[in-house]
Coordinates of C-alpha atoms and ligand atoms in Angstrom, one line a residue:
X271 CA 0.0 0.0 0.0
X272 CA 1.1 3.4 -0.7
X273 CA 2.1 5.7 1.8
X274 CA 1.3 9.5 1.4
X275 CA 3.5 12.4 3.0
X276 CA 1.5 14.6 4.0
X277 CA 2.4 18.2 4.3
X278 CA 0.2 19.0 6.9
X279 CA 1.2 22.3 8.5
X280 CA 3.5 24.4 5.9
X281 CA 1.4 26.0 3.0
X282 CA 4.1 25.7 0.4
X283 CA 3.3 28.8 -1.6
X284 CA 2.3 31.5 0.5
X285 CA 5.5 30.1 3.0
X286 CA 7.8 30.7 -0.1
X287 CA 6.4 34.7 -0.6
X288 CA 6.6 35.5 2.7
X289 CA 9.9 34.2 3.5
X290 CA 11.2 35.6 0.0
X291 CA 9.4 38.9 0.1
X292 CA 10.4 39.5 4.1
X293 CA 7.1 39.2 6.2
X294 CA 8.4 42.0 9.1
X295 CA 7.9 45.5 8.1
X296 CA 10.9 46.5 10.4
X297 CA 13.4 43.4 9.5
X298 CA 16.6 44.7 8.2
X299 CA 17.2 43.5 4.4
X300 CA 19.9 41.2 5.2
X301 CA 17.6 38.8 6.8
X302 CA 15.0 39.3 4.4
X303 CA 17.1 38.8 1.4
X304 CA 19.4 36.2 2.8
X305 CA 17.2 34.1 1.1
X306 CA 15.8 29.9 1.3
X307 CA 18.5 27.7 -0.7
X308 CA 18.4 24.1 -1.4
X309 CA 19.5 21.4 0.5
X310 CA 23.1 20.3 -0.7
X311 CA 23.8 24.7 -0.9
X312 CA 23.1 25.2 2.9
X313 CA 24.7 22.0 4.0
X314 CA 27.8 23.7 1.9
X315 CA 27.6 26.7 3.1
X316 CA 27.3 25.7 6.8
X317 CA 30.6 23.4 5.6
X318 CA 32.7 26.2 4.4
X319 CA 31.7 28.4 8.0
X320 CA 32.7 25.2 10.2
X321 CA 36.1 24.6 8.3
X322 CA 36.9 28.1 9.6
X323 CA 35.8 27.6 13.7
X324 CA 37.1 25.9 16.6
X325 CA 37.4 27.0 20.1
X326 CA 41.2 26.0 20.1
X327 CA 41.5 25.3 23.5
X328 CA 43.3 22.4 25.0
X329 CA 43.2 19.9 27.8
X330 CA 44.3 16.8 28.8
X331 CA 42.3 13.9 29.8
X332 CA 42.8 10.2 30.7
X333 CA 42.4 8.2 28.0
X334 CA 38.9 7.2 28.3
X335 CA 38.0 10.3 29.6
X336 CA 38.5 11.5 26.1
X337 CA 36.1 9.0 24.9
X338 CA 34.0 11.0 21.6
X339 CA 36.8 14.3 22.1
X340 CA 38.6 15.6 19.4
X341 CA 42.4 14.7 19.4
X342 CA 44.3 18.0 19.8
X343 CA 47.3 16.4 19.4
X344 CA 48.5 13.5 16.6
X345 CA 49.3 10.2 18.4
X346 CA 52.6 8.6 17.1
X347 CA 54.0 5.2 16.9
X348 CA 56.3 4.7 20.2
X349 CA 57.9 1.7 18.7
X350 CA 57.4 -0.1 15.3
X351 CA 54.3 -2.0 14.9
X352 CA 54.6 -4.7 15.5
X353 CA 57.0 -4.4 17.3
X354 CA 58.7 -7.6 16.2
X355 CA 57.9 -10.6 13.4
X356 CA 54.6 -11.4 15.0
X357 CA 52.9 -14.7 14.1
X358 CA 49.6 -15.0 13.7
X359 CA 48.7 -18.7 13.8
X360 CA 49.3 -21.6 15.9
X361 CA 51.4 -23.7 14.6
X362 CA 55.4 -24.3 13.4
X363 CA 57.6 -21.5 12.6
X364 CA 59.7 -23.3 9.3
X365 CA 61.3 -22.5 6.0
X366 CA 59.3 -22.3 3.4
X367 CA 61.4 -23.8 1.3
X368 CA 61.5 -27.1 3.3
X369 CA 57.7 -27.6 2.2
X370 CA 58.3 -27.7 -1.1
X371 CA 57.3 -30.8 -1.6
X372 CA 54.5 -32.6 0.8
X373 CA 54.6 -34.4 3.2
X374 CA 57.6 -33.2 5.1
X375 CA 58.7 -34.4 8.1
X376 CA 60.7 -31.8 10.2
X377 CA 62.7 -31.7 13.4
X378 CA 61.2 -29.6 16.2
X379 CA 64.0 -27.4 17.6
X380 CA 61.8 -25.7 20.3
X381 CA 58.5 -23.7 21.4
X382 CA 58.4 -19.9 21.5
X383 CA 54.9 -18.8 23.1
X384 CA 53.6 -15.5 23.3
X385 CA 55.8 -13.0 25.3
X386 CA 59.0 -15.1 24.4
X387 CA 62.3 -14.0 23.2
X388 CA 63.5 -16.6 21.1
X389 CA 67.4 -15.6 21.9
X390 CA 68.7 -18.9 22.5
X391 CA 70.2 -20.8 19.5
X392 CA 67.9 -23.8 20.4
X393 CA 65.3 -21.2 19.0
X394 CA 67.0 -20.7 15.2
X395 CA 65.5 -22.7 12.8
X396 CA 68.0 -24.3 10.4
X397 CA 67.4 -27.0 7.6
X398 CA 65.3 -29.1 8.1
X399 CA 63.9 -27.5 11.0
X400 CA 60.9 -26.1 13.1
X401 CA 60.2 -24.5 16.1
X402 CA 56.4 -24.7 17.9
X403 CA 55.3 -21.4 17.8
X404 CA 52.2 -19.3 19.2
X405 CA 49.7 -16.4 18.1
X406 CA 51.3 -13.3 19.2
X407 CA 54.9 -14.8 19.2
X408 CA 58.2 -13.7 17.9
X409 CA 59.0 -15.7 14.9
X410 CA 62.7 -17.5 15.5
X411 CA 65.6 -16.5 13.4
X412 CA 65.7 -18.6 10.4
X413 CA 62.4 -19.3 9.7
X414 CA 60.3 -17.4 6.8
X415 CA 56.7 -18.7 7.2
X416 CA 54.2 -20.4 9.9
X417 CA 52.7 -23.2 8.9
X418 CA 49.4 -23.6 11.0
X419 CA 48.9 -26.3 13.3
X420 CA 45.5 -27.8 11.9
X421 CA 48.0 -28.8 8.9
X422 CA 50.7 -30.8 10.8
X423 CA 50.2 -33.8 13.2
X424 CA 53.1 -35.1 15.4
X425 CA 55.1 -37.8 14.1
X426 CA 56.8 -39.3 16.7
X427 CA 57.0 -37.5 20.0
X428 CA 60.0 -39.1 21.3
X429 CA 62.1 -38.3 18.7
X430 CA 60.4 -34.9 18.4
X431 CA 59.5 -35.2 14.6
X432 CA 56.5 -33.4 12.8
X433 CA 54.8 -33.9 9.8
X434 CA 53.4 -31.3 7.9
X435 CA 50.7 -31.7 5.2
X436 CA 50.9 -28.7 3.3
X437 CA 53.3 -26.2 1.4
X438 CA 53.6 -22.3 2.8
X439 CA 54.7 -19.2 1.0
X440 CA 57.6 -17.2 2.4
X441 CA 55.8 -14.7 4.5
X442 CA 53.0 -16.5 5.5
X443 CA 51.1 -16.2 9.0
X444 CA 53.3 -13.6 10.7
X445 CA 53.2 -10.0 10.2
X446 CA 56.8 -8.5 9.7
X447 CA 58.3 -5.9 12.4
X448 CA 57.5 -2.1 11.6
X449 CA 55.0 -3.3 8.5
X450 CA 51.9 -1.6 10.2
X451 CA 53.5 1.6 11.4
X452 CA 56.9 2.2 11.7
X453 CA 58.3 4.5 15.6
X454 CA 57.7 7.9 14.9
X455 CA 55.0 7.6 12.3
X456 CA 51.5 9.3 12.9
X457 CA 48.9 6.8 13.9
X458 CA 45.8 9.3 15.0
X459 CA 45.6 12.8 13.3
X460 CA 45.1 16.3 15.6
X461 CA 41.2 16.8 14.7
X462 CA 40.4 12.7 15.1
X463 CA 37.7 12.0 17.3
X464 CA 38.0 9.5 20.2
X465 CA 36.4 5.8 19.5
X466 CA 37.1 2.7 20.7
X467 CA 39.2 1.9 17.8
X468 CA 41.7 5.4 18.1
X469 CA 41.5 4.6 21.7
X470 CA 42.9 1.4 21.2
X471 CA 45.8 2.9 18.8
X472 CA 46.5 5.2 21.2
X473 CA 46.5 2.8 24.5
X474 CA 49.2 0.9 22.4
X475 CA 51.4 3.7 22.2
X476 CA 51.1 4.2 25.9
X477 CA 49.3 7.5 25.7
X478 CA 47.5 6.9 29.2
X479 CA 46.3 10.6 29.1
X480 CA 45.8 12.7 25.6
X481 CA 45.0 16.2 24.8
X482 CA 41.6 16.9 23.2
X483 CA 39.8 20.5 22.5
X484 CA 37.5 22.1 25.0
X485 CA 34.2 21.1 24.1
X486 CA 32.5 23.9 23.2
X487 CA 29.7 25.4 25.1
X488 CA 26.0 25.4 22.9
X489 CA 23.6 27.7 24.1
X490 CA 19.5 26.5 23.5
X491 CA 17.2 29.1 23.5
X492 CA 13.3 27.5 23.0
X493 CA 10.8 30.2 22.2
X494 CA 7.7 30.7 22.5
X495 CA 4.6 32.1 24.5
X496 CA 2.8 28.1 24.5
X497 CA 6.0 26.7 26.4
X498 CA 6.7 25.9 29.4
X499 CA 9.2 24.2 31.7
X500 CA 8.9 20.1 31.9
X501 CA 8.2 20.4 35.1
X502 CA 5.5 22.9 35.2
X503 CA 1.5 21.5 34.8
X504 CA 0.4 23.3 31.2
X505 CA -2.2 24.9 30.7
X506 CA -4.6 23.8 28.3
X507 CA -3.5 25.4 25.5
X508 CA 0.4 25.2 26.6
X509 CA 3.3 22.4 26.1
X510 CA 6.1 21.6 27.5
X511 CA 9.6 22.3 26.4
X512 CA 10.7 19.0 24.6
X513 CA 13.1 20.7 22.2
X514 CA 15.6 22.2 24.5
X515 CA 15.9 18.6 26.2
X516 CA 16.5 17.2 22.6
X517 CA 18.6 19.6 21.4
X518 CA 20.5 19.3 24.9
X519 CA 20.6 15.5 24.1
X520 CA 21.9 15.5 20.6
X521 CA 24.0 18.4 21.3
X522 CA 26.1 16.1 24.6
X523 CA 26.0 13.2 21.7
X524 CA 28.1 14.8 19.0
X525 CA 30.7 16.5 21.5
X526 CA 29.3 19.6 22.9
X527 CA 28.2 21.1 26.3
X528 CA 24.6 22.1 26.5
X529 CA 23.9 25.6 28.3
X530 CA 19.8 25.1 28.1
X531 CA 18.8 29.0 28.8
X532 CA 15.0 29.9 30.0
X533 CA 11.9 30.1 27.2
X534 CA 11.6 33.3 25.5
X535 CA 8.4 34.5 24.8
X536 CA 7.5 36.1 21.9
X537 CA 8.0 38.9 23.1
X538 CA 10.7 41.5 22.0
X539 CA 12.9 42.8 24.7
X540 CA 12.7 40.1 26.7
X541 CA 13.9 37.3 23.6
X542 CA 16.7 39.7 22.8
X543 CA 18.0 39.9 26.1
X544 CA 18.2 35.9 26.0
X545 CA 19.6 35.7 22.8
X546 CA 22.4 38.1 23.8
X547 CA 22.9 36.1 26.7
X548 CA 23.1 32.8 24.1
X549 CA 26.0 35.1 21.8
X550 CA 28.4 34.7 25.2
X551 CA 28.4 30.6 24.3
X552 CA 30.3 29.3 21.3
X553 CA 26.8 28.9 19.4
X554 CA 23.6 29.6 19.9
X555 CA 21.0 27.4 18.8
X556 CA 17.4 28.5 19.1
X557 CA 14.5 27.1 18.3
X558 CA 10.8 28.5 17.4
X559 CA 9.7 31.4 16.0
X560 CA 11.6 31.5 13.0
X561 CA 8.3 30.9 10.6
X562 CA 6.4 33.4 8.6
X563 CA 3.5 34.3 11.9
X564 CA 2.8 37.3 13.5
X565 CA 4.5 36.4 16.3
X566 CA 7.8 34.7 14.6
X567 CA 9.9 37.5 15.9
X568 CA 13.6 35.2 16.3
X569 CA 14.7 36.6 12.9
X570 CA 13.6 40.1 13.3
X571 CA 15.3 40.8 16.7
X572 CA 18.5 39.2 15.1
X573 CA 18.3 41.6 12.5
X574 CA 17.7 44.3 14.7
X575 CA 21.1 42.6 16.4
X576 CA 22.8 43.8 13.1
X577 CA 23.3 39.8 12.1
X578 CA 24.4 38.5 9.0
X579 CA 22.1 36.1 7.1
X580 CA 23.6 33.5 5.2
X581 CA 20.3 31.5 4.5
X582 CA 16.8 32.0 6.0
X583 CA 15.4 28.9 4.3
X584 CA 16.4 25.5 2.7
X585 CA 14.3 23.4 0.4
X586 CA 13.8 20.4 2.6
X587 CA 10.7 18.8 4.4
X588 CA 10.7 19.0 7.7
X589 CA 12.6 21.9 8.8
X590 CA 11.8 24.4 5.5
X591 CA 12.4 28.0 7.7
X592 CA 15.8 27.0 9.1
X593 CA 18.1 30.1 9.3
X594 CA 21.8 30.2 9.6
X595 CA 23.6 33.3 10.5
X596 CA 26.4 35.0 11.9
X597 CA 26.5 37.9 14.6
X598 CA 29.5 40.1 16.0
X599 CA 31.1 38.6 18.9
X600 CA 31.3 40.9 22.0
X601 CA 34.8 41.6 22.4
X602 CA 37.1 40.5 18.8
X603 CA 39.6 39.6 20.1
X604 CA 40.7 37.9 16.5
X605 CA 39.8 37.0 13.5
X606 CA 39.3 33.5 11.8
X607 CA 41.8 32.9 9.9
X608 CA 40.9 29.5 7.6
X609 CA 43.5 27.0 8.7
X610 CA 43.7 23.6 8.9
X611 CA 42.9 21.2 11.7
X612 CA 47.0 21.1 11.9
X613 CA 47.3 25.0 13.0
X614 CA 44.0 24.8 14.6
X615 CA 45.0 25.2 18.2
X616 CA 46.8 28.3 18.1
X617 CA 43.6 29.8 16.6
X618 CA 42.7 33.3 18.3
X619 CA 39.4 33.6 19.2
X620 CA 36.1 34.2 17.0
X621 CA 34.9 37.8 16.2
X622 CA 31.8 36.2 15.1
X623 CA 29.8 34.1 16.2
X624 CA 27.2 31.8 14.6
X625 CA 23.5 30.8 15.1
X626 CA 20.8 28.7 13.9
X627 CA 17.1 29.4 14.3
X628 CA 16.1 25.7 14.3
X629 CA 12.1 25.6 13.4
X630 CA 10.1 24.6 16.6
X631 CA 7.9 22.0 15.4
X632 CA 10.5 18.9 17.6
X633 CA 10.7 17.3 14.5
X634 CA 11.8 20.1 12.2
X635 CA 14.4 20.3 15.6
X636 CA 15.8 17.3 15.3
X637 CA 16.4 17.2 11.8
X638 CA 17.4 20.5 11.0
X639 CA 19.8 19.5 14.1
X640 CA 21.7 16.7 12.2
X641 CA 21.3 18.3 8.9
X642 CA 23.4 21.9 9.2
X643 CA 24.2 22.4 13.5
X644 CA 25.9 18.7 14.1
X645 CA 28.9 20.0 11.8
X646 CA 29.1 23.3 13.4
X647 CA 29.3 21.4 16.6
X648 CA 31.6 19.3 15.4
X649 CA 34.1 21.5 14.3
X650 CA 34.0 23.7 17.1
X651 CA 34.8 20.5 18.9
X652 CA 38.1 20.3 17.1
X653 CA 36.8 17.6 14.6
X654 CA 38.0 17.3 11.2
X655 CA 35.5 18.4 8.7
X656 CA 33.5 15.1 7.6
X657 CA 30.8 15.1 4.8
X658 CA 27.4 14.0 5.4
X659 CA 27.0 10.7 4.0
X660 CA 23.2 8.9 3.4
X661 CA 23.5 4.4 3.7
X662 CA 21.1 3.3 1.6
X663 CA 18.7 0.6 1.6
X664 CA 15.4 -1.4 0.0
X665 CA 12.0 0.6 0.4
X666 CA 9.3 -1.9 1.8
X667 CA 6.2 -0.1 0.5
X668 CA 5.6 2.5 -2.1
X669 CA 6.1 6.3 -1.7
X670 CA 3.8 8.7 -3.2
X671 CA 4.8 12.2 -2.3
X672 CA 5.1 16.2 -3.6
X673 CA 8.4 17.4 -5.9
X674 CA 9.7 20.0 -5.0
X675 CA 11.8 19.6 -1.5
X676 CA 13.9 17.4 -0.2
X677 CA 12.3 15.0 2.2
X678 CA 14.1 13.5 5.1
X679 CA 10.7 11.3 6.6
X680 CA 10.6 9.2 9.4
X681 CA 11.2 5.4 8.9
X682 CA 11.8 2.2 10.3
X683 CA 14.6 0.0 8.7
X684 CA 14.2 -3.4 9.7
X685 CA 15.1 -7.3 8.5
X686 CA 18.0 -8.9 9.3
X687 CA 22.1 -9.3 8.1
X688 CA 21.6 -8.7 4.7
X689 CA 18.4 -8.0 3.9
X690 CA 17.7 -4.9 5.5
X691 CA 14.6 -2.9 4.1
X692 CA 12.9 0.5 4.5
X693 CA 9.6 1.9 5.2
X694 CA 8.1 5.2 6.2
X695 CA 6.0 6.0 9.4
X696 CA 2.4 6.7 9.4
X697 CA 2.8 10.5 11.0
X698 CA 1.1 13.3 11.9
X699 CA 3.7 15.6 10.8
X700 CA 6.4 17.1 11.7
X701 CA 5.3 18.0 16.0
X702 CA 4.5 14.2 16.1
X703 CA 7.6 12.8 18.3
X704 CA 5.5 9.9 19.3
X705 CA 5.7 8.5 16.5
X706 CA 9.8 9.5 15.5
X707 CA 10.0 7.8 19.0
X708 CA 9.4 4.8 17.5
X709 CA 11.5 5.0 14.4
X710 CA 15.2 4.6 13.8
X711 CA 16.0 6.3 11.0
X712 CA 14.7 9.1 7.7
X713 CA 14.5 8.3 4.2
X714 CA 15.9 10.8 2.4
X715 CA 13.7 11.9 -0.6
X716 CA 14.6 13.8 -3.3
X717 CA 13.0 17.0 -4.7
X718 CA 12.2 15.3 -8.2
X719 CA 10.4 12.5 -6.9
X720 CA 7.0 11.9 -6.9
X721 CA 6.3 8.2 -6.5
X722 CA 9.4 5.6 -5.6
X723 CA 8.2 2.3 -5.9
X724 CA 8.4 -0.7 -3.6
X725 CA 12.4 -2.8 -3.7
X726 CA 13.9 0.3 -5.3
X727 CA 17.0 1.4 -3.5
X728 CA 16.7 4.7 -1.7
X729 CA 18.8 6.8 0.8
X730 CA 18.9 6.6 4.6
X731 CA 20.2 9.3 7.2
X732 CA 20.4 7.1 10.6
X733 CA 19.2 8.7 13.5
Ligands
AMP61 P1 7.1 27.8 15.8 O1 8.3 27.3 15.0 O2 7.4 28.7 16.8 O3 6.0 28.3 14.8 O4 6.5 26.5 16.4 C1 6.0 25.4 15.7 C2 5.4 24.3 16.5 O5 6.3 23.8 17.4 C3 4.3 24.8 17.4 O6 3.3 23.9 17.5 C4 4.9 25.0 18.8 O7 4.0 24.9 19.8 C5 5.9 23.8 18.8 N1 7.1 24.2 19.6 C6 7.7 25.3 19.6 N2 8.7 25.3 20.5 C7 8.7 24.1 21.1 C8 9.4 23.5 22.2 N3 10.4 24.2 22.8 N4 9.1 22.3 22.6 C9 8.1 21.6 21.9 N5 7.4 22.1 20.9 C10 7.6 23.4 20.5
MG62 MG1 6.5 29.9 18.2

């Protein structure tokens, strides 16, 4: 059956004039001619801002402290890796060249086990020869190969004979010294961000404490004259503030430190007051009151802030009145000066600072979120510029929807191993979190599409 997306609250056309045109009599024209871009332009432009940010400052950390932190230093190779010939089977450490022709029957010189030096002579493997040899031990001089144990059986264990069934290539089951990394080389670049896998590189170095950025602190500003706190009763025509906890939440989850402020209503004096109070964190992230009502006043008072506008719209369903913007830090006390992750640290700090008016319907949030502020955060964090990439897998059921904006749509991807499969939620639209709760992931629709049929590939954005 087919499922329709329904574009229940945004009026496409009269959206598109008002947001175009400038709906506020007193908004200042860079806001009003800023102007609603697609999808893959705001995504680049938020890119090209980010590669230009980062708080620059340092600490240092325990290792797992530093677990999802940006490395602000490179982690280098103490030693060669491995450190020396390490085998990799169970088995006989031989020469090659002994096996040539099958069955063999070689002399057992010795055993080396993991954490062995095989020093002695005993441990040399001439002619003829073969020592017993475990994963994670030091192949003997002499030999060039490990053949594994499943292919030899013990002749005679008196005389110490084995047999071996099968040939080997030089090389074969060990890992040569230095052939992973050799001491001094760079294992983890400045900019990296902590996983298990970098922490594991850098716990073999014997980095027991690293140096990551400061995460940088992300001030939430809900807005709003229908919101309250979670913990207030509402009234009946109130709700309770779900966005700054999500934004909070996904904020903490991609390396940044939440500073949740109190609602503004919509109301002037009092929003600019909190917004200026957001401009003292590394970003402000606000969300509400940046759609085409009466009362949609987040825009105008950053205008009236003398911001810069570098998009005041993108073409995408949810999330269509995003806005992404710039304002005058406080006190410059530098200027951004476009390096690398390399020269990052030494940065000076911002004499802008940047904002997004994230729309308030919790969905439009949450996307809007991952779509254009994640990479923001990120790099602010210290993290190396990444590019947004979509997995993609097999739709269940049929999609019938409008061309014209790019969908991301709530969806669950289920199956199992291999045969993963896609299908939309049946939603409400884009304030129904009840139903994103129980979903794992959007499928990412694009503008030219009006129908995509059942077992056709299509594009995922996890969540
Ligand atoms: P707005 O973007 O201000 O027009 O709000 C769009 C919808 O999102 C309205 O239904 C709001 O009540 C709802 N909304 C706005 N802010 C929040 C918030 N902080 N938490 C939950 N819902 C919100
Ligand atoms: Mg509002």
């Amino acid at each position: 059956m087919a499922i329709t997306n329904q574009d229940t609250t945004e009026n496409a056309n009269w959206w598109l004039a008002k947001k175009l045109a400038g709906y506020h009599p007193c908004m200042s024209s860079s806001a009003s001619t800023a102007g609603i871009v697609s999808f893959e332009q705001a995504r680049r432009m938020v890119e090209q801002h980010a590669a230009t940010v980062c708080t620059g400052e340092v600490e240092t950390v325990d290792l797992l402290a530093g677990l999802g932190r940006m490395l602000a230093e490179g982690i280098l190779a103490d030693r060669d890796f491995p450190p020396f010939d390490r085998a990799t089977r169970d088995g006989y450490a031989v020469r090659a060249a002994d096996l040539a022709k099958i069955p063999a029957r070689l002399e057992v010189v010795g055993e080396i086990k993991a954490g062995d030096w095989p020093e002695s002579a005993a441990c040399s493997v001439g002619h003829g020869q073969a020592v017993a040899i475990m994963t994670g031990a030091p192949l003997p001089a002499g030999a060039d190969a490990v053949v594994m144990v499943e292919h030899t059986s013990v002749a005679d264990r008196s005389s110490g004979k084995v047999d071996v069934r099968r040939s080997v290539n030089v090389g074969e089951n060990f890992v040569p010294r230095g052939t992973e990394a050799h001491a001094g080389q760079l294992l983890l670049d400045r900019g990296r961000r902590l996983d298990h896998a970098s922490i594991a590189i850098a716990a073999s170095a014997g980095k027991s404490r690293v140096s990551v950025f400061r995460k940088p602190r992300v001030a939430v500003l809900s807005t709003g004259d229908e919101v309250v706190e979670i913990d207030a009763t509402p009234g009946p025509a109130q709700i309770r503030n779900s966005n700054s906890f999500s934004l909070a939440a996904q904020i903490e989850s991609v390396g940044g430190e939440a500073v949740r402020l109190p609602i503004a209503p919509d109301e002037q004096v009092r929003l600019r007051a909190l917004i200026e109070e957001g401009l003292q964190c590394d970003l402000l992230l606000l969300t509400g009151g940046v759609s085409m009502g009466k009362y949609d006043l987040v825009e105008q008072v950053l205008a009236d802030l003398q911001a810069e506008f570098y998009f005041t719209g993108a073409e995408i369903q949810p999330g269509r009145p995003v806005v992404f913007g710039s304002c005058r830090a406080d006190t410059p006390v530098g200027a951004e000066d476009g390096s690398d992750a390399n020269t990052r640290a030494a940065a000076p700090a911002p004499h802008k600072k940047y904002f997004f008016g994230l729309p308030g319907n919790p969905v439009s949030t949450m996307v809007t979120f991952e779509l254009f502020a994640r990479p923001m955060i990120e790099a602010l964090a210290g993290e190396t510029p990444q590019k947004l990439i979509f997995l993609r897998a097999r739709l269940k059921s049929e999609i019938r929807t409008k061309t014209g904006l790019k969908r991301f749509l709530p969806a669950v991807l289920s199956g199992e191993f291999e045969n993963a499969e896609v299908e939309l939620a049946r939603w409400q639209g884009s304030g129904d979190i009840a139903t994103l709760a129980r979903t794992n992931c959007y499928v990412v629709i694009p503008p030219d599409r009006e129908r995509i049929d059942a077992g056709e590939w299509v594009s995922l954005l996890m969540r």
